[in-house]
Coordinates of C-alpha atoms in Angstrom, one line a residue:
Chain E
M124 CA 0.0 0.0 0.0
S125 CA 1.3 3.4 -0.9
I126 CA 1.5 6.3 1.5
Y127 CA -0.2 8.3 -1.3
T128 CA -3.8 8.4 -2.3
E129 CA -4.9 7.0 -5.6
K130 CA -5.5 10.6 -6.8
V131 CA -1.9 11.7 -5.9
L132 CA -0.6 8.7 -7.8
E133 CA -2.8 9.3 -10.8
H134 CA -1.6 13.0 -11.1
F135 CA 2.0 11.8 -10.6
K136 CA 1.5 9.3 -13.4
N137 CA -0.3 11.7 -15.7
P138 CA 0.6 15.2 -14.8
R139 CA -1.6 18.0 -16.2
N140 CA -0.3 21.2 -17.8
Q141 CA 3.3 20.1 -17.4
G142 CA 6.0 22.3 -19.0
K143 CA 7.0 25.9 -19.4
I144 CA 4.5 27.8 -21.6
K145 CA 6.1 29.8 -24.4
D146 CA 4.5 33.2 -24.1
Y147 CA 3.8 33.4 -20.4
D148 CA 3.0 36.7 -18.8
S149 CA 4.4 36.0 -15.3
F150 CA 6.1 33.3 -13.3
G151 CA 6.6 32.4 -9.7
E152 CA 9.0 30.0 -8.0
K153 CA 9.2 28.3 -4.6
G154 CA 11.5 25.9 -2.8
N155 CA 15.2 25.3 -3.2
P156 CA 17.4 22.4 -4.3
V157 CA 18.7 21.8 -0.8
C158 CA 15.2 20.8 0.3
G159 CA 14.8 18.7 -2.8
D160 CA 11.7 20.5 -4.1
V161 CA 11.6 23.4 -6.5
M162 CA 8.6 24.6 -8.4
H163 CA 8.1 27.1 -11.2
I164 CA 4.7 28.2 -12.2
Y165 CA 4.0 30.0 -15.5
I166 CA 0.8 31.8 -16.2
K167 CA -0.8 33.5 -19.2
V168 CA -3.4 36.1 -18.3
E169 CA -6.2 37.7 -20.4
N170 CA -8.8 40.1 -18.9
D171 CA -7.6 39.2 -15.3
K172 CA -8.2 35.6 -15.9
I173 CA -5.6 32.7 -16.1
V174 CA -6.1 31.4 -19.6
D175 CA -3.1 29.1 -19.6
I176 CA -0.8 27.7 -17.0
G177 CA 2.3 25.6 -17.1
W178 CA 4.8 24.4 -14.6
E179 CA 8.2 22.7 -13.9
T180 CA 8.8 20.8 -10.7
M181 CA 11.8 19.0 -9.2
G182 CA 10.6 16.8 -6.4
C183 CA 8.9 13.8 -5.1
A184 CA 5.5 12.4 -6.1
A185 CA 3.7 14.7 -3.8
A186 CA 5.5 17.7 -5.3
I187 CA 4.6 16.7 -8.8
A188 CA 1.0 15.8 -8.0
T189 CA 0.4 19.0 -6.0
T190 CA 1.7 21.2 -8.9
S191 CA -0.3 19.3 -11.4
M192 CA -3.5 19.6 -9.3
L193 CA -2.9 23.3 -8.6
S194 CA -2.6 23.9 -12.3
E195 CA -6.0 22.3 -12.9
L196 CA -7.6 24.3 -10.1
A197 CA -6.1 27.6 -11.3
K198 CA -6.8 27.3 -15.0
G199 CA -9.7 29.5 -16.1
K200 CA -10.0 31.2 -12.7
S201 CA -9.8 35.0 -12.2
L202 CA -6.7 36.3 -10.6
D203 CA -8.7 37.1 -7.4
E204 CA -10.1 33.6 -7.3
A205 CA -6.7 32.1 -7.9
M206 CA -5.2 34.2 -5.1
K207 CA -7.6 32.4 -2.7
L208 CA -6.4 28.9 -3.6
T209 CA -4.5 27.4 -0.7
K210 CA -2.3 24.4 -0.1
Q211 CA -5.1 22.9 1.9
D212 CA -7.4 23.2 -1.2
V213 CA -4.7 21.3 -3.2
S214 CA -4.4 18.6 -0.6
D215 CA -8.2 18.3 -0.2
E216 CA -8.6 17.8 -4.0
L217 CA -5.9 15.1 -3.9
E218 CA -7.8 13.4 -1.0
G219 CA -5.0 14.1 1.4
L220 CA -1.2 14.1 1.6
P221 CA 1.1 12.5 4.2
P222 CA 1.7 15.0 7.0
V223 CA 5.5 15.3 6.3
K224 CA 4.8 16.2 2.6
M225 CA 2.1 18.8 3.4
H226 CA 4.6 21.6 4.0
C227 CA 7.7 20.6 2.2
S228 CA 6.3 19.5 -1.1
N229 CA 3.0 21.4 -1.3
L230 CA 4.4 24.7 -2.5
A231 CA 2.6 25.2 -5.8
A232 CA -0.1 27.5 -4.4
E233 CA 2.6 29.8 -3.0
A234 CA 4.4 29.8 -6.4
L235 CA 1.2 30.7 -8.1
H236 CA 0.5 33.6 -5.7
E237 CA 3.9 34.9 -6.4
A238 CA 3.3 34.7 -10.2
I239 CA 0.1 36.7 -9.8
K240 CA 1.7 39.3 -7.5
K241 CA 4.5 39.8 -10.0
Y242 CA 2.0 40.1 -12.8
R243 CA 0.0 42.7 -11.0
E244 CA 3.1 44.7 -10.1
K245 CA 4.2 44.6 -13.7
N246 CA 0.8 45.8 -14.9
K247 CA 0.6 48.5 -12.3
K248 CA 3.9 49.9 -13.6
K249 CA 2.6 49.7 -17.2
K250 CA -0.5 51.6 -16.2
T251 CA 1.3 54.3 -14.3
K252 CA 3.6 54.8 -17.3
Chain R
M50 CA 8.9 -8.2 -11.8
I51 CA 12.5 -7.1 -11.7
Y52 CA 13.6 -7.1 -8.1
L53 CA 16.6 -4.8 -7.5
D54 CA 16.2 -4.2 -3.8
N55 CA 18.4 -7.1 -2.7
T56 CA 20.3 -4.9 -0.3
T57 CA 17.2 -4.5 1.8
T58 CA 16.3 -8.2 1.7
T59 CA 16.4 -11.1 -0.7
K60 CA 14.0 -13.7 -2.0
V61 CA 14.2 -17.1 -0.2
D62 CA 15.5 -19.8 -2.5
D63 CA 13.0 -22.7 -3.2
K64 CA 15.5 -25.3 -1.9
V65 CA 15.8 -23.2 1.3
L66 CA 12.0 -23.2 1.7
Q67 CA 11.9 -27.0 1.3
E68 CA 14.6 -27.3 4.1
I69 CA 12.6 -25.0 6.4
E70 CA 9.4 -27.0 5.8
I71 CA 11.1 -30.2 6.9
Y72 CA 12.0 -28.6 10.2
Q73 CA 8.6 -27.1 10.7
K74 CA 6.5 -30.2 9.8
E75 CA 8.6 -33.3 10.3
K76 CA 11.7 -32.7 12.4
Y77 CA 10.0 -30.1 14.7
G78 CA 11.5 -31.3 18.0
V79 CA 14.1 -29.2 19.8
A80 CA 16.8 -30.8 22.0
I81 CA 17.4 -28.6 25.1
S82 CA 19.9 -31.1 26.5
D83 CA 21.9 -34.2 25.6
Y84 CA 19.2 -36.2 27.3
S85 CA 16.4 -34.9 25.2
P86 CA 14.3 -37.5 23.2
E87 CA 16.0 -39.0 20.2
F88 CA 13.3 -37.5 18.0
S89 CA 14.4 -34.0 18.9
M90 CA 18.0 -34.6 18.3
S91 CA 17.6 -33.7 14.6
S92 CA 17.6 -30.1 15.8
K93 CA 21.1 -30.5 17.3
K94 CA 22.3 -32.1 14.1
V95 CA 21.1 -29.3 12.0
M96 CA 22.5 -26.6 14.3
D97 CA 25.9 -28.4 14.2
A98 CA 25.7 -28.6 10.4
T99 CA 25.0 -24.9 10.0
Q100 CA 27.7 -24.0 12.5
K101 CA 30.1 -26.1 10.5
I102 CA 29.3 -24.6 7.2
I103 CA 29.6 -21.0 8.6
S104 CA 32.9 -21.9 10.3
E105 CA 34.2 -23.2 6.9
K106 CA 33.3 -19.9 5.3
I107 CA 34.9 -17.7 7.9
N108 CA 37.7 -20.0 9.0
S109 CA 36.7 -20.4 12.7
N110 CA 35.9 -23.4 14.9
P111 CA 32.2 -24.5 14.7
D112 CA 31.6 -24.1 18.4
E113 CA 32.8 -20.4 18.4
M114 CA 29.4 -19.0 17.5
I115 CA 25.8 -18.4 18.6
F116 CA 22.7 -18.0 16.6
T117 CA 20.9 -14.7 16.7
S118 CA 17.8 -13.2 15.0
G119 CA 20.1 -11.4 12.6
Q120 CA 22.2 -8.3 12.1
T121 CA 20.5 -6.1 14.7
E122 CA 20.6 -8.6 17.5
G123 CA 24.1 -9.7 16.7
N124 CA 25.4 -6.1 16.8
N125 CA 23.4 -5.3 20.0
Y126 CA 24.8 -8.4 21.6
V127 CA 28.4 -7.3 21.0
L128 CA 28.0 -3.6 22.0
K129 CA 26.0 -4.4 25.1
G130 CA 28.1 -7.4 26.0
V131 CA 31.5 -5.8 26.4
P132 CA 32.6 -4.1 29.7
K133 CA 31.9 -0.4 30.1
G134 CA 34.6 1.7 28.5
H135 CA 35.7 3.4 25.2
I136 CA 34.2 2.1 21.9
I137 CA 35.5 3.0 18.5
T138 CA 33.2 2.6 15.5
T139 CA 32.6 4.5 12.2
K140 CA 30.1 7.1 11.0
I141 CA 28.7 4.8 8.2
E142 CA 27.6 1.8 10.3
H143 CA 24.2 0.2 10.2
S144 CA 21.6 1.8 12.5
S145 CA 21.9 -1.2 14.9
I146 CA 25.5 0.0 15.7
L147 CA 24.9 3.7 15.6
K148 CA 21.7 3.8 17.6
T149 CA 23.0 1.4 20.2
C150 CA 26.2 3.5 20.6
K151 CA 24.1 6.6 21.1
S152 CA 22.2 4.9 23.9
L153 CA 25.5 3.6 25.4
E154 CA 26.9 7.1 25.4
K155 CA 23.9 8.1 27.6
Q156 CA 24.9 5.3 30.0
G157 CA 28.4 6.8 30.4
Y158 CA 30.3 4.9 27.6
D159 CA 32.6 7.0 25.5
V160 CA 32.3 6.4 21.7
T161 CA 34.6 7.6 18.9
Y162 CA 33.0 7.7 15.4
L163 CA 35.7 7.4 12.7
D164 CA 35.4 9.5 9.6
V165 CA 35.4 8.1 6.1
N166 CA 36.7 9.6 2.8
E167 CA 34.6 10.5 -0.2
E168 CA 34.7 6.8 -1.3
G169 CA 33.6 5.6 2.1
N170 CA 36.9 4.2 3.3
V171 CA 37.7 4.4 7.0
D172 CA 40.9 6.3 7.9
L173 CA 43.1 3.7 9.6
N174 CA 45.5 6.3 10.9
Q175 CA 42.6 7.9 12.7
L176 CA 41.8 4.4 14.1
K177 CA 45.4 4.2 15.5
E178 CA 45.2 7.6 17.0
S179 CA 41.8 7.0 18.6
L180 CA 42.8 3.8 20.4
R181 CA 43.2 4.4 24.2
K182 CA 44.0 2.3 27.2
D183 CA 40.4 2.0 28.1
T184 CA 39.3 1.1 24.5
V185 CA 37.2 -2.1 25.0
L186 CA 36.0 -2.5 21.5
V187 CA 36.5 -1.5 17.9
S188 CA 33.6 -2.2 15.6
I189 CA 33.9 -1.7 11.9
Q190 CA 31.6 -3.0 9.1
H191 CA 33.1 -5.1 6.4
A192 CA 31.1 -3.5 3.6
N193 CA 28.7 -0.7 3.5
Q194 CA 24.9 -1.3 3.1
E195 CA 24.3 1.7 0.9
V196 CA 27.4 2.3 -1.3
G197 CA 29.1 -1.1 -1.1
T198 CA 32.5 0.1 -0.1
V199 CA 34.6 -2.7 1.4
Q200 CA 36.9 -1.8 4.3
N201 CA 40.5 -2.9 4.7
I202 CA 39.6 -5.3 7.6
K203 CA 42.9 -7.1 7.6
E204 CA 44.8 -3.9 8.3
A205 CA 42.2 -2.7 10.9
G206 CA 42.5 -6.2 12.6
K207 CA 46.2 -5.8 12.8
V208 CA 45.9 -2.4 14.4
C209 CA 43.5 -3.8 17.0
K210 CA 45.6 -6.8 17.7
D211 CA 48.7 -4.7 18.3
H212 CA 46.7 -2.6 20.7
Q213 CA 44.9 -5.7 22.3
A214 CA 41.5 -4.2 21.7
L215 CA 38.6 -6.5 20.8
F216 CA 37.7 -6.3 17.1
H217 CA 34.1 -6.7 15.9
V218 CA 33.2 -6.8 12.2
D219 CA 29.6 -6.5 11.0
A220 CA 29.8 -8.6 7.8
S221 CA 26.0 -8.7 7.2
H222 CA 26.3 -7.3 3.7
S223 CA 29.6 -8.9 2.7
F224 CA 29.1 -12.5 3.9
L225 CA 29.8 -14.9 1.0
R226 CA 30.4 -12.0 -1.4
V227 CA 33.8 -11.0 -0.1
P228 CA 36.1 -13.5 1.6
I229 CA 36.4 -13.3 5.4
D230 CA 39.0 -15.1 7.4
V231 CA 38.7 -14.4 11.2
E232 CA 42.2 -15.8 11.7
K233 CA 44.1 -13.9 9.0
M234 CA 42.1 -10.7 9.7
N235 CA 42.4 -10.9 13.5
I236 CA 38.6 -10.7 14.0
D237 CA 37.3 -11.5 17.5
L238 CA 33.6 -11.0 16.8
L239 CA 31.7 -11.2 13.6
T240 CA 28.0 -10.6 12.8
I241 CA 26.3 -12.3 9.8
T242 CA 22.7 -12.6 8.7
S243 CA 20.6 -15.0 6.6
H244 CA 18.0 -12.8 4.9
L245 CA 20.6 -11.2 2.6
I246 CA 21.8 -14.5 1.1
H247 CA 18.4 -15.9 0.0
G248 CA 17.9 -17.4 3.4
P249 CA 15.0 -16.9 5.8
K250 CA 14.4 -13.7 7.8
G251 CA 15.0 -13.6 11.6
I252 CA 18.1 -15.7 11.8
G253 CA 21.8 -14.9 11.9
A254 CA 24.9 -15.8 13.7
L255 CA 27.5 -14.2 15.8
Y256 CA 31.1 -15.5 15.9
I257 CA 32.7 -15.1 19.3
R258 CA 36.4 -16.1 19.4
K259 CA 37.2 -18.3 22.3
P260 CA 37.8 -17.6 25.2
I261 CA 35.9 -14.2 24.9
R262 CA 32.7 -14.0 26.9
L263 CA 30.1 -11.4 26.3
K264 CA 27.4 -10.4 28.8
P265 CA 24.3 -12.2 27.5
L266 CA 21.7 -10.0 26.0
I267 CA 18.8 -12.3 27.1
Q268 CA 18.9 -15.1 29.7
G269 CA 17.2 -18.5 30.1
T270 CA 16.7 -21.5 28.0
R271 CA 16.1 -20.5 24.5
I272 CA 14.1 -22.6 22.0
H273 CA 16.2 -22.0 18.9
N274 CA 14.7 -21.1 15.5
I275 CA 15.6 -24.5 14.1
P276 CA 13.8 -24.1 10.8
G277 CA 15.6 -20.8 10.4
I278 CA 19.0 -22.3 11.2
A279 CA 18.3 -25.1 8.8
G280 CA 17.3 -22.6 6.0
F281 CA 20.3 -20.4 6.8
G282 CA 22.7 -23.4 6.4
K283 CA 21.0 -24.4 3.1
A284 CA 21.3 -20.8 1.8
I285 CA 25.0 -20.8 2.5
E286 CA 25.4 -24.1 0.8
L287 CA 23.6 -22.8 -2.3
W288 CA 25.6 -19.6 -2.7
K289 CA 28.2 -20.1 -5.4
D290 CA 31.2 -18.0 -6.3
K291 CA 29.9 -17.8 -9.9
D292 CA 26.9 -15.8 -8.5
N293 CA 29.4 -13.2 -7.3
K294 CA 31.1 -13.1 -10.7
K295 CA 27.8 -12.7 -12.5
M296 CA 26.7 -9.9 -10.2
R297 CA 30.0 -8.1 -10.5
K298 CA 29.8 -8.2 -14.3
Q299 CA 26.3 -6.8 -14.2
R300 CA 27.4 -4.1 -11.8
E301 CA 30.2 -3.1 -14.1
K302 CA 27.7 -2.9 -17.0
L303 CA 25.5 -0.7 -14.8
I304 CA 28.4 1.6 -14.0
K305 CA 29.3 1.9 -17.6
E306 CA 25.8 2.6 -18.9
I307 CA 24.6 4.8 -16.1
G308 CA 27.8 6.7 -16.3
K309 CA 26.8 7.8 -19.8
I310 CA 23.7 9.6 -18.4
P311 CA 24.8 13.3 -17.9
N312 CA 25.0 14.8 -14.5
T313 CA 25.2 11.5 -12.7
V314 CA 27.3 10.6 -9.7
I315 CA 28.2 7.0 -8.9
F316 CA 28.9 6.7 -5.1
G317 CA 31.4 4.4 -3.5
S318 CA 34.8 3.0 -4.1
T319 CA 36.2 2.5 -7.5
E320 CA 38.2 -0.5 -6.3
G321 CA 37.1 -2.3 -3.2
S322 CA 33.4 -2.8 -3.5
L323 CA 30.6 -5.4 -3.1
P324 CA 29.7 -7.2 -6.3
D325 CA 26.0 -6.5 -5.9
V326 CA 25.4 -2.9 -4.6
L327 CA 25.4 0.3 -6.5
S328 CA 24.3 3.7 -5.4
V329 CA 23.8 6.4 -7.9
N330 CA 22.7 10.0 -7.9
F331 CA 20.9 11.8 -10.7
K332 CA 21.1 15.5 -10.3
F333 CA 18.1 17.8 -10.7
I334 CA 15.5 15.1 -9.9
E335 CA 14.2 13.3 -6.8
G336 CA 14.9 9.6 -5.9
E337 CA 11.4 8.9 -4.7
S338 CA 10.0 9.9 -8.1
I339 CA 12.5 7.7 -9.9
V340 CA 11.6 4.7 -7.6
L341 CA 7.8 5.2 -8.0
Y342 CA 8.0 5.6 -11.8
L343 CA 10.1 2.5 -12.1
G344 CA 7.7 0.7 -9.7
M345 CA 4.9 1.4 -12.2
E346 CA 7.0 -0.6 -14.7
D347 CA 7.3 -3.4 -12.2
I348 CA 10.9 -2.7 -11.3
V349 CA 11.5 -2.7 -7.6
L350 CA 14.3 -0.7 -5.9
S351 CA 15.0 1.7 -3.1
T352 CA 15.8 5.3 -2.9
G353 CA 18.9 6.5 -1.1
S354 CA 17.4 9.9 -0.8
A355 CA 16.0 12.3 1.7
C356 CA 12.3 12.2 1.1
A357 CA 11.5 8.6 1.6
G358 CA 10.8 7.2 5.0
R359 CA 13.7 8.9 6.8
G360 CA 12.1 12.1 7.6
L361 CA 13.8 14.7 5.5
K362 CA 17.3 14.0 6.3
P363 CA 19.8 12.7 3.8
S364 CA 21.5 9.3 4.3
H365 CA 24.1 9.4 7.1
V366 CA 26.4 7.4 4.9
L367 CA 26.4 10.0 2.1
E368 CA 26.7 12.8 4.6
A369 CA 29.8 11.1 6.2
M370 CA 31.3 10.8 2.7
G371 CA 31.0 14.5 2.4
Y372 CA 28.0 14.8 0.2
G373 CA 25.4 17.5 0.9
E374 CA 21.7 17.2 1.0
E375 CA 21.5 18.4 -2.5
D376 CA 23.6 15.4 -3.7
S377 CA 21.5 12.8 -2.0
H378 CA 18.0 13.8 -3.1
G379 CA 18.2 12.1 -6.5
S380 CA 19.8 8.9 -5.4
I381 CA 18.8 5.3 -5.8
R382 CA 20.3 2.1 -4.6
I383 CA 20.5 -0.9 -6.9
G384 CA 20.8 -4.3 -5.2
L385 CA 21.6 -7.3 -7.5
S386 CA 21.0 -11.0 -7.0
R387 CA 21.7 -14.3 -8.7
Y388 CA 18.1 -14.2 -10.0
I389 CA 18.7 -11.1 -12.1
E390 CA 19.4 -12.0 -15.8
N391 CA 21.4 -9.9 -18.2
E392 CA 18.1 -9.2 -20.1
D393 CA 16.7 -7.7 -16.9
I394 CA 19.6 -5.4 -16.7
D395 CA 18.9 -4.2 -20.2
I396 CA 15.2 -3.6 -19.5
F397 CA 16.1 -1.8 -16.3
L398 CA 18.6 0.5 -18.0
K399 CA 16.1 1.3 -20.8
E400 CA 13.4 2.2 -18.3
L401 CA 15.8 4.1 -16.0
K402 CA 17.0 6.3 -18.9
E403 CA 13.4 7.0 -19.8
V404 CA 12.4 7.9 -16.3
V405 CA 15.4 10.1 -15.7
N406 CA 14.7 11.9 -19.0
R407 CA 11.0 12.3 -18.1
L408 CA 11.8 13.7 -14.7
R409 CA 14.5 16.0 -16.0
D410 CA 12.1 17.3 -18.6
M411 CA 9.7 18.1 -15.7
S412 CA 12.4 19.8 -13.6
P413 CA 13.1 23.5 -13.6
I414 CA 16.7 22.9 -12.9
K415 CA 18.5 22.0 -16.1
G416 CA 22.2 22.1 -15.0

């Protein structure tokens, strides 16, 4: 029996939206190689909505599955809605994560928030110009 | 299934199983004295036979050993059986040595943990310098359970003999794979186990040179694990030197082929190594993911990395060899056996390359 739920393993086996998107508008990153988990999230935004999302992850099955799930949850959402997504949402959608993986590997939501913040800052500057 | 986790444990040979069954179903009596019923004397015979075959392999007398439940009990027996004093061991031992030493330290024992170099070899000069008047025991493993490095036990034995310190060797991972001679190597105590040689789990032996006496770990009449002892003896009998040669050839092929994958580190010694263990690190990816993806292709092996089962710490062996956390994340341990055919190695290599490529494609770190 695996320590992971069926859903985690399914996302690990068939990750959604994997890869860097070519013409992304913003990106966010979390983690570091010393911990063993690094996540990059790329977003494309139109009318304040995430129309495309891609990611790159180095990490364990939980790291890969949580990034994959987060990308599914975020795609099509408005930036405001996406900012409300939490690591708990990701874990719940995956029907749970082993406790030790909850904080070290479940970083995708934070990476997404960073991407959105960067996007907003960039746009603010554009508008003020 | 391609089982490459033989450093964790091995499959029991069918002939060993048959032997065990005889002592479970037919010859199940246990002789507790010379006056026990004749029916139960078969237990004594099989114990003698297993002691004899072990003694032939390690060059001891048959009556210089006791049966244990395996590596952990054997190692505990030694450490807790010597008088209180100074103990010398290494930083890369099995947990049954390191955890027991930690607990002995709390009881007032003094323990020195020897360093190893980047290939996992113990510094024998440091051993010489660490010996003291009150050193009661030196305990050094014969070969490492993760990276396969074989220690220069003969030299270490000489140093201990010159200093008149008891010398214990944990040979659990090297038994039958690398020659051991308790006489030539000046070994006083030697731990071996059955489950790593296609024998049953829960049985092992501890060689105790006469007239050394250890404080017993448990007391009272013990009903020995006779089926286990019978199976252990059979497993030793079945292990052939050609198995070692076959595994070593496969290991060499693995080193050559895996070495072609970019950004890969092969751990351990380039010269003195076990024939059947290989530890490898693939940079920019995680060992657990490699192991899980390979598992989906019916290939079984272990990670040597941080995120699986050991909390988040890297392996103490790699750490002692000077590798950082970053180096140990993407590591796997391949353990061969006589049941692995050359075709299995080809399939494994093909799948491994695919999995490493897939995970590197996913990774944001490209090197």
